Each structure stands twice: as structure tokens, then as C-alpha cells.
Coordinates of C-alpha atoms in Angstrom, one line a residue:
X11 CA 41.9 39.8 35.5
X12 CA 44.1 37.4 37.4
X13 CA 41.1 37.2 39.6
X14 CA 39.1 36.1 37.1
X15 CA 41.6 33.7 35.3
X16 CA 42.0 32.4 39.1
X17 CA 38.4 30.8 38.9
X18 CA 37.8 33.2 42.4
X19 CA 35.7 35.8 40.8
X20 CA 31.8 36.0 42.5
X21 CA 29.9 35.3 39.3
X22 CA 32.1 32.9 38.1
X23 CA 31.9 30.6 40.9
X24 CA 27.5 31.2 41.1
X25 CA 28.0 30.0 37.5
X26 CA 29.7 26.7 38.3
X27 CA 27.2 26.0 40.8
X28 CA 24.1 27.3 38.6
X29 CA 25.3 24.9 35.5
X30 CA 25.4 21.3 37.6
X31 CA 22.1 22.8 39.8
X32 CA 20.3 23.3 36.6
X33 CA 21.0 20.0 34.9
X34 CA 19.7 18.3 37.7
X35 CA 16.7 20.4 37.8
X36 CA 16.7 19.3 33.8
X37 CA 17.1 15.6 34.5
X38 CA 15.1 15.7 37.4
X39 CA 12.0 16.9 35.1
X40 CA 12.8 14.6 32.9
X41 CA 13.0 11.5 34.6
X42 CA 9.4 12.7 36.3
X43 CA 8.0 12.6 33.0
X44 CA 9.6 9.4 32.1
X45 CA 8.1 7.4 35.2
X46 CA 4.6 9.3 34.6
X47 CA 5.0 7.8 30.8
X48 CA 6.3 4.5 31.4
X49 CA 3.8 3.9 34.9
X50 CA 0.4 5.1 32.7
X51 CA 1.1 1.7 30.7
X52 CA 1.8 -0.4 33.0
X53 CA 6.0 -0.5 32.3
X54 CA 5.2 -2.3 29.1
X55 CA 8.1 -3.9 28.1
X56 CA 9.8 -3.0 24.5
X57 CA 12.4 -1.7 22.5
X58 CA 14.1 1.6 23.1
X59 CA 16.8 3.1 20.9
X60 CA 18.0 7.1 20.6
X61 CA 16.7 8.3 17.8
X62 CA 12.8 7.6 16.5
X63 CA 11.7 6.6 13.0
X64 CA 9.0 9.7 13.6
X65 CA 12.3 11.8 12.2
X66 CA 13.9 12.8 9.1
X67 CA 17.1 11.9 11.0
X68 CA 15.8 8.3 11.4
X69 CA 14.4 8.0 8.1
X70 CA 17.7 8.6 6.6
X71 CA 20.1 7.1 9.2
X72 CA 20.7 3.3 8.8
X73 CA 19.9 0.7 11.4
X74 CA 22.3 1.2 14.3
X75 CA 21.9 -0.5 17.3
X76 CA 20.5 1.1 20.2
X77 CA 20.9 3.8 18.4
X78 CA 17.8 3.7 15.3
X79 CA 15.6 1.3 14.1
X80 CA 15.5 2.6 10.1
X81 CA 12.7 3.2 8.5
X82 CA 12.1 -1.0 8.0
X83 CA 12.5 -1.9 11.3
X84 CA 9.1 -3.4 11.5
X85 CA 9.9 -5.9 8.6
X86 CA 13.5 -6.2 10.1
X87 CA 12.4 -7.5 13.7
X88 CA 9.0 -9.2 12.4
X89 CA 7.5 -11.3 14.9
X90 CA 10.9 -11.7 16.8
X91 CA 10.4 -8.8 18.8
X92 CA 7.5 -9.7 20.2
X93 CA 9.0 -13.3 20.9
X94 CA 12.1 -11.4 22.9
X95 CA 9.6 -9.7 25.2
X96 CA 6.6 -13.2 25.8
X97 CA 4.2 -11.0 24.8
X98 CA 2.1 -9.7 21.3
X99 CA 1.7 -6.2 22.8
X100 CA 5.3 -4.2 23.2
X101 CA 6.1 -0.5 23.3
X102 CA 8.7 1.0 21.2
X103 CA 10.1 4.0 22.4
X104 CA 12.7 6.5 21.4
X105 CA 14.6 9.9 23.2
X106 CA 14.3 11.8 20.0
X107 CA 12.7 13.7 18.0
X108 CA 11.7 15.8 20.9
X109 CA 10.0 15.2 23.6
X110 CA 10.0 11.3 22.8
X111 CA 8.7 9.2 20.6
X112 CA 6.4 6.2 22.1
X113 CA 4.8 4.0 20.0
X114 CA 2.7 0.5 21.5
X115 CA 2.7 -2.3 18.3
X116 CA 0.0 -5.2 18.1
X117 CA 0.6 -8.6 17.0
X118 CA -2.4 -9.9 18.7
X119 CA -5.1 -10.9 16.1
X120 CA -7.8 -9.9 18.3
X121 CA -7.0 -7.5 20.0
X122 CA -5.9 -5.8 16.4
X123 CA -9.8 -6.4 15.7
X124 CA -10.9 -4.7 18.5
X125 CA -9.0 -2.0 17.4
X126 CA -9.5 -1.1 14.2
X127 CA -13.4 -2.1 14.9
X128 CA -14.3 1.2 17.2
X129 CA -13.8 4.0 15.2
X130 CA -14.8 6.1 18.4
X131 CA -11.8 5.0 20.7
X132 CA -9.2 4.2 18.0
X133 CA -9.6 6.7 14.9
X134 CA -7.8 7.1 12.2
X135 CA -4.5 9.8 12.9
X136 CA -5.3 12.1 9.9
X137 CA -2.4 14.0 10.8
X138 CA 0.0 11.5 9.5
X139 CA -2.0 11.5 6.0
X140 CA -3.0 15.2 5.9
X141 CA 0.3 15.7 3.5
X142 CA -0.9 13.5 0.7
X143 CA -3.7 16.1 0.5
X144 CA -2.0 17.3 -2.8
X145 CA -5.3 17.6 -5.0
X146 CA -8.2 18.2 -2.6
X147 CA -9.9 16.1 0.4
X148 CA -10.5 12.5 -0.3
X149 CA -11.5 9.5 1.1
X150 CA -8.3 8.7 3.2
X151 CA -7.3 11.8 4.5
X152 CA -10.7 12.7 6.0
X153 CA -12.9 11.6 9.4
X154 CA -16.0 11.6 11.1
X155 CA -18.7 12.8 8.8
X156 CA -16.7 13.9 5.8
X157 CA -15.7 10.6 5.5
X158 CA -18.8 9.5 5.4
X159 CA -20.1 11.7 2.4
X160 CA -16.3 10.7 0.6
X161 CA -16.9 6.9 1.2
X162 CA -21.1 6.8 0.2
X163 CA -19.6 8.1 -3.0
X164 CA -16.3 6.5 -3.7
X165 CA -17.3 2.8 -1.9
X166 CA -20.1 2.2 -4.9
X167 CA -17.0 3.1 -7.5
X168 CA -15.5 -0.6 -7.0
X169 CA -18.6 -2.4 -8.7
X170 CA -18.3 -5.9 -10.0
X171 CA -18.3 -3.4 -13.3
X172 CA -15.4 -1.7 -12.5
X173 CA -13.7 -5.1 -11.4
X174 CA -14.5 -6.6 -15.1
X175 CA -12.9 -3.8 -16.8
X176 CA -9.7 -4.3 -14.5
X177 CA -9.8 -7.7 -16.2
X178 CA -10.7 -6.8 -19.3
X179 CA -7.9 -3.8 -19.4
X180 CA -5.2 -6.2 -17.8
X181 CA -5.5 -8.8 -20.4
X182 CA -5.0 -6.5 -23.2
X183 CA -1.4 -4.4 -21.2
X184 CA 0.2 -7.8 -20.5
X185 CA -1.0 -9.4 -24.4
X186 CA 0.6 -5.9 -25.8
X187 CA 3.5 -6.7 -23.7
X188 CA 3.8 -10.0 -25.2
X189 CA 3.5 -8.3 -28.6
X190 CA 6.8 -5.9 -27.8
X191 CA 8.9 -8.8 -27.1
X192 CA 7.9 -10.7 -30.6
X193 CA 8.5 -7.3 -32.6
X194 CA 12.0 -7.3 -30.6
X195 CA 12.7 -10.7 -31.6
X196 CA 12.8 -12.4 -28.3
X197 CA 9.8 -13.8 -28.3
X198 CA 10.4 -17.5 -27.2
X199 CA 13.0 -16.2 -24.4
X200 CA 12.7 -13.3 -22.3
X201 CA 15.2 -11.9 -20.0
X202 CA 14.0 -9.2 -17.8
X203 CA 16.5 -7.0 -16.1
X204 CA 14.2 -5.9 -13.3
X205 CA 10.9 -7.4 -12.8
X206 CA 9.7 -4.7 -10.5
X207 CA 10.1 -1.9 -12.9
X208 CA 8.1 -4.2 -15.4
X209 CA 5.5 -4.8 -12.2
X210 CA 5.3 -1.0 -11.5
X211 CA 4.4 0.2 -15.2
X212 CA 2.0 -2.6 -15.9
X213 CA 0.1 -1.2 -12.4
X214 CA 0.0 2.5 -13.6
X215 CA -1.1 1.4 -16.6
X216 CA -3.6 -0.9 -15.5
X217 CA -5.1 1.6 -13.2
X218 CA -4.7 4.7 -15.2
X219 CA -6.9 2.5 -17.8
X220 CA -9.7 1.1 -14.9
X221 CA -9.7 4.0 -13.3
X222 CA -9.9 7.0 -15.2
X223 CA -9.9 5.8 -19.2
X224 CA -6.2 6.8 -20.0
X225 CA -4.8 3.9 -22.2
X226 CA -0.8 4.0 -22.4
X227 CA 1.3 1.6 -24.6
X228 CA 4.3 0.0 -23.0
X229 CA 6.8 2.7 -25.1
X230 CA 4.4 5.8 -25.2
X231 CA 4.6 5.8 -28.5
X232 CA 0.8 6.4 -28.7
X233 CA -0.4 9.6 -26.8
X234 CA -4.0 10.3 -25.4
X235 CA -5.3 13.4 -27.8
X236 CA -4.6 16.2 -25.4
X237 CA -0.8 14.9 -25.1
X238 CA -0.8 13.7 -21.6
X239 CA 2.2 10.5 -21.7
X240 CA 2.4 7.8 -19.4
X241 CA 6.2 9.3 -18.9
X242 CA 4.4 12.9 -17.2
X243 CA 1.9 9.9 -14.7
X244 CA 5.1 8.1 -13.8
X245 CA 7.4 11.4 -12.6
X246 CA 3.8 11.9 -10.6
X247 CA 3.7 8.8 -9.3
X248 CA 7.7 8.4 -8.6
X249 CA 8.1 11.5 -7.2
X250 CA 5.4 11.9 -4.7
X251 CA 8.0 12.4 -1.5
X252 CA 9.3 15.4 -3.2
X253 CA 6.0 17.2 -3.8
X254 CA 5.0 16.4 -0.2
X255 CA 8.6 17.8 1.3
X256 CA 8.9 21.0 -0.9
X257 CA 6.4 24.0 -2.0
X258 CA 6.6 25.3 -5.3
X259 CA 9.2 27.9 -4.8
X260 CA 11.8 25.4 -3.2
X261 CA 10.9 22.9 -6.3
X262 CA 11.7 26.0 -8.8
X263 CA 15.8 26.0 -7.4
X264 CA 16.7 22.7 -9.8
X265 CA 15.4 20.8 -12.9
X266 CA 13.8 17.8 -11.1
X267 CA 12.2 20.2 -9.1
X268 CA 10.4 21.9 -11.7
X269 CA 10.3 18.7 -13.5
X270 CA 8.2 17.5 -10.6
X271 CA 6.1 20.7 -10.1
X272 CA 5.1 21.0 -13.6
X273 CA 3.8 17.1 -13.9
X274 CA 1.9 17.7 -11.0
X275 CA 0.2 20.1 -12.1
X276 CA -0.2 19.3 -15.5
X277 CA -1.7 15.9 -13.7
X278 CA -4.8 18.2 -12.1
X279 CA -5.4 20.0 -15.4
X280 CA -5.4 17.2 -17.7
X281 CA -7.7 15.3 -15.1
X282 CA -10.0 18.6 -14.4
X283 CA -10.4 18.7 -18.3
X284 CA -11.2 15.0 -18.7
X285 CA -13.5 15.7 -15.6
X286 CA -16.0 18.4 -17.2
X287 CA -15.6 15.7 -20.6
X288 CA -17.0 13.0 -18.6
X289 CA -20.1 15.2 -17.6
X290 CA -21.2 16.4 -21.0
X291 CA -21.5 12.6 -22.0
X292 CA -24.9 10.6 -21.3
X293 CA -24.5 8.3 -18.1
X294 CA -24.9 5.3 -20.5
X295 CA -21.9 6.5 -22.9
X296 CA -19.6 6.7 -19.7
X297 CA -17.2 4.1 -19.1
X298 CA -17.3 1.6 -16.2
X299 CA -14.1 3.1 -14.6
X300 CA -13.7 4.9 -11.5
X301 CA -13.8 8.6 -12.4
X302 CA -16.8 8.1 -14.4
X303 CA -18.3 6.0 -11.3
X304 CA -17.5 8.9 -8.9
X305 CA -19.3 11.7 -11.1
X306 CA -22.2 9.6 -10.9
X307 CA -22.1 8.9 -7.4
X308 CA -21.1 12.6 -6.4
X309 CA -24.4 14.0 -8.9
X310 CA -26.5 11.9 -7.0
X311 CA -25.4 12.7 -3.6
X312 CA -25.3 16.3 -4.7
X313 CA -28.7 16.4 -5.7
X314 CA -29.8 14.7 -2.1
X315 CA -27.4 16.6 -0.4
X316 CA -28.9 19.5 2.5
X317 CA -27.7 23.2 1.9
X318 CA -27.1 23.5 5.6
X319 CA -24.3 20.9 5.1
X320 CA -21.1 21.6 6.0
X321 CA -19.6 19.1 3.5
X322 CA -19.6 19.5 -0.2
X323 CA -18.2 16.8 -3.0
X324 CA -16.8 18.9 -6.0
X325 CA -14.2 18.6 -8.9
X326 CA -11.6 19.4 -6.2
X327 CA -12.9 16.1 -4.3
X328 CA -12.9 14.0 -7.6
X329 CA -9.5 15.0 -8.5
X330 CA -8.2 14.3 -5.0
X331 CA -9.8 11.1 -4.8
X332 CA -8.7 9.7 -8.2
X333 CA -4.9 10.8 -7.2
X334 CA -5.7 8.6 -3.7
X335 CA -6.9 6.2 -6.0
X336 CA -3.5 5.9 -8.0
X337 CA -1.3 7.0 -4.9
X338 CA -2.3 4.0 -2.9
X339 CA -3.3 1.0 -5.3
X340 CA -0.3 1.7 -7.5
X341 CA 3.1 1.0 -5.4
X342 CA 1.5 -1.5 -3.7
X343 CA -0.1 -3.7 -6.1
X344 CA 3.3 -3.1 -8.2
X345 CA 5.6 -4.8 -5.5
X346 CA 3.1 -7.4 -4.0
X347 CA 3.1 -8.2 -7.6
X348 CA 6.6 -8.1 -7.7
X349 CA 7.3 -10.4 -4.3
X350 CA 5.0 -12.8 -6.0
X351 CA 7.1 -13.4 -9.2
X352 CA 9.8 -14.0 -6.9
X353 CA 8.6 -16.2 -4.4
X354 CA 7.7 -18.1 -7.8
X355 CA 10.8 -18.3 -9.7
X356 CA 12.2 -19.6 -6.3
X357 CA 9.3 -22.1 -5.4
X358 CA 9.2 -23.8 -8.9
X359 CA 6.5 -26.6 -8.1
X360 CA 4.2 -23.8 -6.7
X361 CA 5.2 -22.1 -10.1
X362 CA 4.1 -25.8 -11.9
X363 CA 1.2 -25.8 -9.4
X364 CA -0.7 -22.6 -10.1
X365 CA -0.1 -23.3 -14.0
X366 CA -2.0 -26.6 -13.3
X367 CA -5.1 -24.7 -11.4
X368 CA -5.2 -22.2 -13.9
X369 CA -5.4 -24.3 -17.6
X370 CA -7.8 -26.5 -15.5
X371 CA -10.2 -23.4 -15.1
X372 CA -9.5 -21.2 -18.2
X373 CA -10.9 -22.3 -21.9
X374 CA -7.5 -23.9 -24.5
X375 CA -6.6 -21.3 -26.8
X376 CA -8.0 -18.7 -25.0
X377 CA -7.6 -15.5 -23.0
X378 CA -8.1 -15.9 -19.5
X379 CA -12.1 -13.6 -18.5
X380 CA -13.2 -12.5 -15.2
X381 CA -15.1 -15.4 -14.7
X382 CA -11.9 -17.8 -14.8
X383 CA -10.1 -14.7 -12.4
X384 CA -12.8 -15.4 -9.6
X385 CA -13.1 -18.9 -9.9
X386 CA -9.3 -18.9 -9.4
X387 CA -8.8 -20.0 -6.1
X388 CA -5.2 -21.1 -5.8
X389 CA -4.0 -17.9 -7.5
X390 CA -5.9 -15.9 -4.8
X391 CA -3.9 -17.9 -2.4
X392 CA -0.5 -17.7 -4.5
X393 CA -1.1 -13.9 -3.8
X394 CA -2.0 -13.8 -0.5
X395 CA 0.6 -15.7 0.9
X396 CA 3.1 -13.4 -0.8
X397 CA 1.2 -10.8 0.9
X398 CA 1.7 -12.2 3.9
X399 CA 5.6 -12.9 4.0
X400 CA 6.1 -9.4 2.0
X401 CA 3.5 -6.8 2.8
X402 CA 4.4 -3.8 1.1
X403 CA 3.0 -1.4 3.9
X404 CA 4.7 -2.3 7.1
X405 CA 1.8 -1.0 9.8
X406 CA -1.3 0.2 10.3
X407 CA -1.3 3.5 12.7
X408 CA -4.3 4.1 14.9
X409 CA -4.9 6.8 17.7
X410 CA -6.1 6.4 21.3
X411 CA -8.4 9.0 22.0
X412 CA -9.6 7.6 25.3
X413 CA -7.8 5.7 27.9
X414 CA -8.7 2.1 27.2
X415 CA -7.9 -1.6 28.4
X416 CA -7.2 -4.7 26.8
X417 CA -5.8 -8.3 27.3
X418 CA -3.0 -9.9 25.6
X419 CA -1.4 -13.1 26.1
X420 CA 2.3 -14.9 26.6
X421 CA 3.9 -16.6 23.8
X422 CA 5.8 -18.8 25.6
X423 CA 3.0 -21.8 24.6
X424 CA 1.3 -21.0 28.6
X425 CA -1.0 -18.3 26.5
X426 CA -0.8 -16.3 29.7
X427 CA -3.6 -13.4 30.0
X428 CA -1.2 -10.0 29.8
X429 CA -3.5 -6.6 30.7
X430 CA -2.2 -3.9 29.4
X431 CA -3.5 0.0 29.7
X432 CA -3.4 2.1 26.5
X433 CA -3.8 5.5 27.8
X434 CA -5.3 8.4 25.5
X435 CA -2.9 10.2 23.6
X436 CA -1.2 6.9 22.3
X437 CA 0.0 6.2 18.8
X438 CA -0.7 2.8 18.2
X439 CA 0.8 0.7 15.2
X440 CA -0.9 -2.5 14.4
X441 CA 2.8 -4.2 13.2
X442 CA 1.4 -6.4 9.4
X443 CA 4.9 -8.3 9.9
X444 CA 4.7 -9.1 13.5
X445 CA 0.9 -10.3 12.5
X446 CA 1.9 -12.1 9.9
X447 CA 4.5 -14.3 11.2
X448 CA 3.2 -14.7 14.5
X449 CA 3.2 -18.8 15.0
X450 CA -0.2 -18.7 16.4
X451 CA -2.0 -18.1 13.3
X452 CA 0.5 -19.1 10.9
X453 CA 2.2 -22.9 11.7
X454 CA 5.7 -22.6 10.4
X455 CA 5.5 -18.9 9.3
X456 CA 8.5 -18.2 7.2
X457 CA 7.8 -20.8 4.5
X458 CA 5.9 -20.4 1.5
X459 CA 2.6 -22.2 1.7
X460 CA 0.0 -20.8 -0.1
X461 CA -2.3 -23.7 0.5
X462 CA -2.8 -22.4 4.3
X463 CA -5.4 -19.8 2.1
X464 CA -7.2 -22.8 0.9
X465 CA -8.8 -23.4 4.3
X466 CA -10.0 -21.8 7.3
X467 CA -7.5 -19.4 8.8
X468 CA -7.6 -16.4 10.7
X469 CA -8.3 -13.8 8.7
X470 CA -8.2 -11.1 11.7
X471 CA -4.2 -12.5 11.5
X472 CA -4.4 -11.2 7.8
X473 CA -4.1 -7.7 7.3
X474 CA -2.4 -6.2 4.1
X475 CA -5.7 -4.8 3.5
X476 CA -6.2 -3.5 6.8
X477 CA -10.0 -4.3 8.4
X478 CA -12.5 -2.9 10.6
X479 CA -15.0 0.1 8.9
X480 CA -11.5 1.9 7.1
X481 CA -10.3 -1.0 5.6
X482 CA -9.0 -1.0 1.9
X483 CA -12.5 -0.7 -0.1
X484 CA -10.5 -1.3 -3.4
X485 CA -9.3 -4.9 -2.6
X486 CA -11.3 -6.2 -5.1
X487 CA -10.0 -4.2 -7.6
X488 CA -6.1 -4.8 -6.4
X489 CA -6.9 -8.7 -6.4
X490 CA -8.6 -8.4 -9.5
X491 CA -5.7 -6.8 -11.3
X492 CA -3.1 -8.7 -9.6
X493 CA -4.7 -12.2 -10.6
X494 CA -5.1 -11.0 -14.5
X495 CA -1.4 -9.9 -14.5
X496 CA -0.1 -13.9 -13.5
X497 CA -2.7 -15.6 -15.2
X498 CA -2.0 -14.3 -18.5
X499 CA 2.0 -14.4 -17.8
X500 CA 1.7 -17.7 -16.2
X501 CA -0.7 -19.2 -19.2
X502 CA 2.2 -18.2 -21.5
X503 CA 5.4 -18.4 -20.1
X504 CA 7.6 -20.0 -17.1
X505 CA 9.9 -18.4 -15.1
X506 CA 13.3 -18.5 -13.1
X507 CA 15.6 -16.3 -11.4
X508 CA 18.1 -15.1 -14.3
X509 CA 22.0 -16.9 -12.7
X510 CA 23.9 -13.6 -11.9
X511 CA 27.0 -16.1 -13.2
X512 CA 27.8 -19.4 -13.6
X513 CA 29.7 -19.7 -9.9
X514 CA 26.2 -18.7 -7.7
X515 CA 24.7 -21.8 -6.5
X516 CA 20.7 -21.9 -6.5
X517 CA 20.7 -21.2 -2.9
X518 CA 22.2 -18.2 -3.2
X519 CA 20.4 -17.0 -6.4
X520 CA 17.1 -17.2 -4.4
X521 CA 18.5 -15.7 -1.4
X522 CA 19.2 -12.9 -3.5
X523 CA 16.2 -13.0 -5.3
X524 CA 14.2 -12.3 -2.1
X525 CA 16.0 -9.1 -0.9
X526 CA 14.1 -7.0 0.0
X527 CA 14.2 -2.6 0.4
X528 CA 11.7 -0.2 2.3
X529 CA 11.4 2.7 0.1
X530 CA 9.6 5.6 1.5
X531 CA 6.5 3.8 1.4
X532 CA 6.5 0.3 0.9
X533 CA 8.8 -2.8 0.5
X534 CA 9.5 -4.4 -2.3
X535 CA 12.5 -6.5 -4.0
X536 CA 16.1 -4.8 -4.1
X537 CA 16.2 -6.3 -7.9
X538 CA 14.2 -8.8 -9.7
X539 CA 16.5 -10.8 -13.0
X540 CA 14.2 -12.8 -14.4
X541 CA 14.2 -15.3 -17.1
X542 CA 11.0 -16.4 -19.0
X543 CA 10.6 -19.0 -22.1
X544 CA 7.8 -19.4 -24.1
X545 CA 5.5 -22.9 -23.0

């Protein structure tokens, strides 16, 4: 024993040399793979911290130096992280999760258009969207040719059609809105607590209306006739990160939990019902909304389709695409919408501006129409502009599957030519913010100029709808309902940040007015007060 205690024993002393031996074996492995990493793209200069936002641990973990990004970090840095390193091509890189986390981010216009343009060396990573498969295979979460089939059918749902009914649909939710607020009394002066829960119903609803013939009312009072609420679409909607993290049993162990599971499923029974109701009617009884536009589209490609195929389009596929449908227009249009109203009540001669361009196009004493939406042109800009400074979704992830070359430049002002090798294998993240303030498509990016839309500009610098053959195909629809939702506010009422007392000065109301949260999937405003009167 004393020999032992002593440190003299055989094995004790192999094991005091074994521990430091193997370490260095350890970091000797490493460190081989590091330089084999680092040298197969050239060194490319970036940002390195501990842990990786490719973690729960960094989703939840704040920003720490050196230590995590958070899950905003690409809003955070913007386009100075690109300016640290004089180039518009940088690698982001991280020890953990496990064995590293490497991503490369684009700010380079056109180099993001070569990108997203070849489908064969840069596809989309289904992986990352395989858990949103809740309901069945859909348009976003498939590739190659079952993407095909999904987009021939669902592309054709987002008719000029479909697009009037947004219209037509958003003109009556915000009118009904304006109806509550005269039955409350408040008619003439509205104060709005937060703007971007008023934002985020008036999208649901709008959608759920356009896209699949559910009407809501802004209290629920009035229920569809098999008893589905607008309450039972929001906890689907709201609650999307828990049905993705948990299965069924794990959801069954508290009352949220079964509160979720239950409204999800109730979600793909009411829309299987309304699914076999849509195909009993005639063709020309159907609505103009999406789900009856995908019935059509899936009978007739159905009909043409080969036995031998290995691709089929069934209720399962409607169902999934319809909850794509909601999953990805909703949030998004909600806050963009949202970052508009602020960027608004801040900049009140754009406010006075766009009121201007709009009476000037739409008929006194009358509802704005779809005509008077697409002739808008400086509310297209008002939006996109917003878009730009606050895109909800923060990147764009593509996948190398071949080693591949391309030039970026210096931004230093010499524009120097930069190669850079993108090995296969690479995650790739075109970054929206570092696009969309980069100063060489956007002169004096942080301000708020929507007439930059009312020109040429570079629209491969513009990407909140993404581009090349996956881009967004319901733009139209998002613009469509976005533009209906200010023009019939903005027709009746002005707005301003509501003072949080009578001590904060107007600099610091907008300042606060413009905060800004990443949720788990988008930006959007930490809290909108808002203040309307009647005009």
C-alpha cells in the first residue's frame, strides 16, 4: 500500500506516462485534421468562437465572446464581419458540437447568384428541413425529381387568381378590425399594445382565408361549422418548435404538451375533411385559394402521371403542402409587416409619403382593389426596404456537393479579385444581412430609403425571397397581402410610436421601437406600442 501511496508502483507510473502520451496522440490528430480543414479552403479568414449555433447549447446560450455567436449572430455582425476580414466571403467556424462546425457565408451578390443558380453543385441541404415534415412531403422539404412533381403542382397555385383573393380577403380582416375598435368605442384613437401580435393574427388569418377558405373573426366569436377556431391554428402555428423537438409520448408528460399534440392533430383531420369536401364540388364551385388550386393541379398531374413512377401526389402531400404553405408565409409576412409599421411610426414623412402615393392611385371613398395594390409602387418599395434592413429569415443554407471555385473581391474600395476554394462537403450560408448592408449595392445602407426600390438596383443584392430555381414561389402572394394590410391602415389612420412616458425623448422612443429579437425562426420587433388616430 505505502508502495502505492508512494507514486512507485509499476502500473501506476505506465499510467502517468500513458495519460500525457495519449493526449498528445489526441491533439496531435486533431490538429492534422484542423490543417487538412483549414488548407482545403485556402485558410479563409473568419470568425471562430467555442461553441456553434449548429447546437442546442448555442441556441440557448447568449452571445459570449469567443465563446458563442447566439442564434442572431448573423443580424448581430451584419455586414461588419465581412468589413473586419476585406473580403465578402468568410468562414465561420466553431470547436463544438462535435467534430466542428464550419460554415463559409456570402455577401457577394454574384457570387450568391452563382450559387443558388446550379442546383447540381449547390442543392438544397434537406436535412436541415426534413423535421418540418410534420404532415407529409412538400414542396420544401423535397429534391431532385420529387420536387419537381411538388412544384409543377403547387407553382400554378399562386395565380393572379389566388393573388386577387389575398386582396379581396385582406380588405375585409383589416375593415372588420376597424369595425372592433368602433364597437369598443375607440374608434377615432387607437392604442395598440403590441403591433406584432396584431401583425401575426391578421397573417394567419389572411392566409388561412387565401389559402384554404377558413374565415376567422378577430375574437373567434364566429366558428367554421365543424368547430375548428382560429385559437386551435394559432397553438399550431405558435408552437411548431415543440412538435418538431418532442414525439407524442414526451408531449403527453404536461398540459401544453398535449395541448400542442391534440391541435396538431386536430389541424390534419379538419384539413383531410375539408380535403375530400373540396373534391365532391364541381371545379367551377371551388374557390380561388390554394388548397382548392392544389386539388386541381394534383388531379391533373395524377391523371398524366406514369405507374412506373416512383413519386405519387396524395392527400398526405396536400396536407403537407398547405401546412408548408402556412409554416413559411405566416411568421414572416407577420414580422416584415411588423418592421414596416415601425420603420414608419419612426420615419414620419415616409409615413406622409406613402399616404400621398396611395390616395393618388386609389378611388375617394373607396376600398383600396388589386388593381390599386399593383399599381402601387412606392408601397412595394416601403416594403422592401424594411425587408432589407429587417429580414426575418437571417440566411439561406446551401450544400457543396462538389469541390468548386469562385472569385470574390476586397472591400477595401481596391475591389481586389479574392479566389477562394469551396470544397465538397461544405455548408454554405448565403448571410441576407451581410447582403443587405453591404455598401456596394446599397449607398449608405443603415438608413431608411425606400426610394433606392424605385430605380435600378441590384436585385441579386436583394434576397428575402431567396432566388435561383428554389426561390420563394409565393412572393406574390406575401407582397400582395402585405401591401392590402398598409393600404387599408394607412388610407384610414396615422401612426406613431405610443411615448413609454413623458421623460423618453423621441430619440430614444425610436431606438426602442426598432429592437429587434431572433425567435427560433425569424426576427422581428421585441415590442411594437403603437398609437393610431383616425384621418
Amino acid at each position: 500500500m505505502a508502495e502505492f501511496q508512494s507514486g512507485q508502483h509499476p502500473y501506476v507510473n505506465q499510467l502517468l506516462w500513458a495519460v500525457p502520451v495519449m493526449a498528445g496522440f489526441v491533439a496531435i490528430r486533431h490538429a492534422i485534421r484542423l490543417h487538412k480543414l483549414f488548407s482545403s479552403i485556402g485558410y479563409l479568414p473568419g470568425d471562430k468562437t467555442l461553441i456553434g449555433p449548429g447546437s442546442i447549447l448555442g441556441l440557448l446560450l447568449p452571445y459570449i465572446p469567443f465563446v458563442n455567436r447566439g442564434s442572431s449572430f448573423t443580424f448581430r455582425y451584419n455586414y461588419d464581419i465581412f468589413k473586419k476580414y476585406n473580403r465578402d466571403i468568410i468562414s465561420f467556424f466553431s470547436f463544438y458540437p462535435f467534430p466542428y462546425w464550419f460554415d463559409v457565408h456570402v455577401a457577394d451578390a454574384g457570387v450568391a447568384r452563382e450559387i443558388t443558380s446550379n442546383r447540381i453543385a449547390f442543392p438544397k441541404p434537406i436535412h436541415v428541413y426534413k423535421p418540418i415534415n410534420i404532415y407529409g412531403t412538400n414542396v420544401v422539404t423535397s429534391e431532385n425529381e420529387e420536387w419537381k412533381l411538388h412544384r409543377r403542382i403547387t407553382a400554378p397555385s399562386f395565380s393572379e387568381r389566388n393573388n386577387r383573393l389575398v386582396c379581396e380577403e385582406g380588405v375585409r380582416i383589416v375593415s372588420e378590425l376597424f369595425e372592433l375598435w368602433a364597437k369598443q368605442g375607440n374608434e377615432s384613437r387607437v392604442e395598440i399594445e403590441d403591433a406584432v401580435e396584431t401583425t401575426a393574427q391578421f397573417a394567419l388569418m389572411a392566409i388561412a382565408a387565401a389559402g384554404f377558405g377558413a374565415r376567422f373573426t378577430w375574437d373567434d366569436d364566429q366558428k367554421p361549422p365543424n368547430g375548428y377556431t382560429f385559437k386551435a391554428l394559432n397553438v399550431v402555428m405558435s408552437n411548431i418548435f415543440y412538435r418538431i423537438a418532442f414525439s407524442d409520448r414526451i408531449l403527453s408528460l404536461w398540459q401544453k404538451g398535449r395541448d400542442v399534440r391534440d391541435a396538431f392533430n386536430d389541424f390534419k383531420n379538419y384539413m383531410s375533411d375539408m380535403i375530400e369536401t373540396r373534391k365532391q364540388q364541381a371545379e367551377e364551385d371551388r374557390r380561388a385559394d390554394l388548397l382548392s388550386n392544389l386539388i386541381a393541379g394534383a388531379a391533373l398531374e395524377n391523371s398524366e402521371m406514369e405507374t412506373t413512377s416512383q413519386h405519387s401526389f396524395g392527400d398526405d402531400e396536400l396536407v403537407g403542402n398547405v401546412f408548408i404553405f402556412l409554416f413559411a408565409g405566416h411568421e414572416t409576412t407577420a414580422h416584415s409587416l411588423a418592421f414596416t409599421l415601425a420603420l414608419l411610426s419612426v420615419h414620419q414623412d415616409v409615413q406622409q409619403k406613402l399616404y400621398d402615393s396611395l390616395i393618388s392611385i386609389v378611388t375617394e371613398g373607396k376600398q383600396p382593389t388589386y388593381g390599386d395594390i399593383v399599381r402601387w409602387s412606392y408601397g412595394l418599395a416601403v416594403i422592401y426596404e424594411a425587408l432589407r434592413l429587417y429580414s426575418p429569415v437571417p440566411a439561406y443554407p446551401k450544400h457543396a456537393a462538389e469541390d468548386y471555385n469562385v472569385v470574390t473581391y476586397s472591400n477595401d474600395g481596391k475591389n481586389t479579385p479574392i479566389p477562394v476554394s469551396i470544397p465538397k462537403g461544405t455548408h454554405i450560408l448565403i448571410n441576407i444581412a451581410g447582403l443587405h448592408y453591404n455598401p456596394k449595392y446599397w449607398k449608405d445602407p443603415h438608413d431608411f430609403r425606400p426610394e433606392r426600390f424605385m430605380g435600378d438596383y441590384n436585385r441579386d443584392a436583394f434576397f428575402s425571397f431567396a432566388a435561383g430555381p428554389r426561390s420563394c414561389m409565393g412572393r406574390r402572394f406575401s407582397e400582395t397581402e402585405a401591401l392590402t394590410f398598409l393600404a387599408v391602415l394607412v388610407l384610414n389612420y396615422r401612426f406613431e410610436g405610443t411615448p413609454l412616458n413623458e421623460q423618453e425623448t423621441v430619440e430614444e422612443r425610436n431606438a426602442r421601437l426598432l429592437r429587434w429579437k431572433m425567435g427560433s425562426l425569424t426576427l422581428y420587433p421585441e415590442k411594437l406600442p403603437l398609437t393610431l388616430v383616425r384621418r
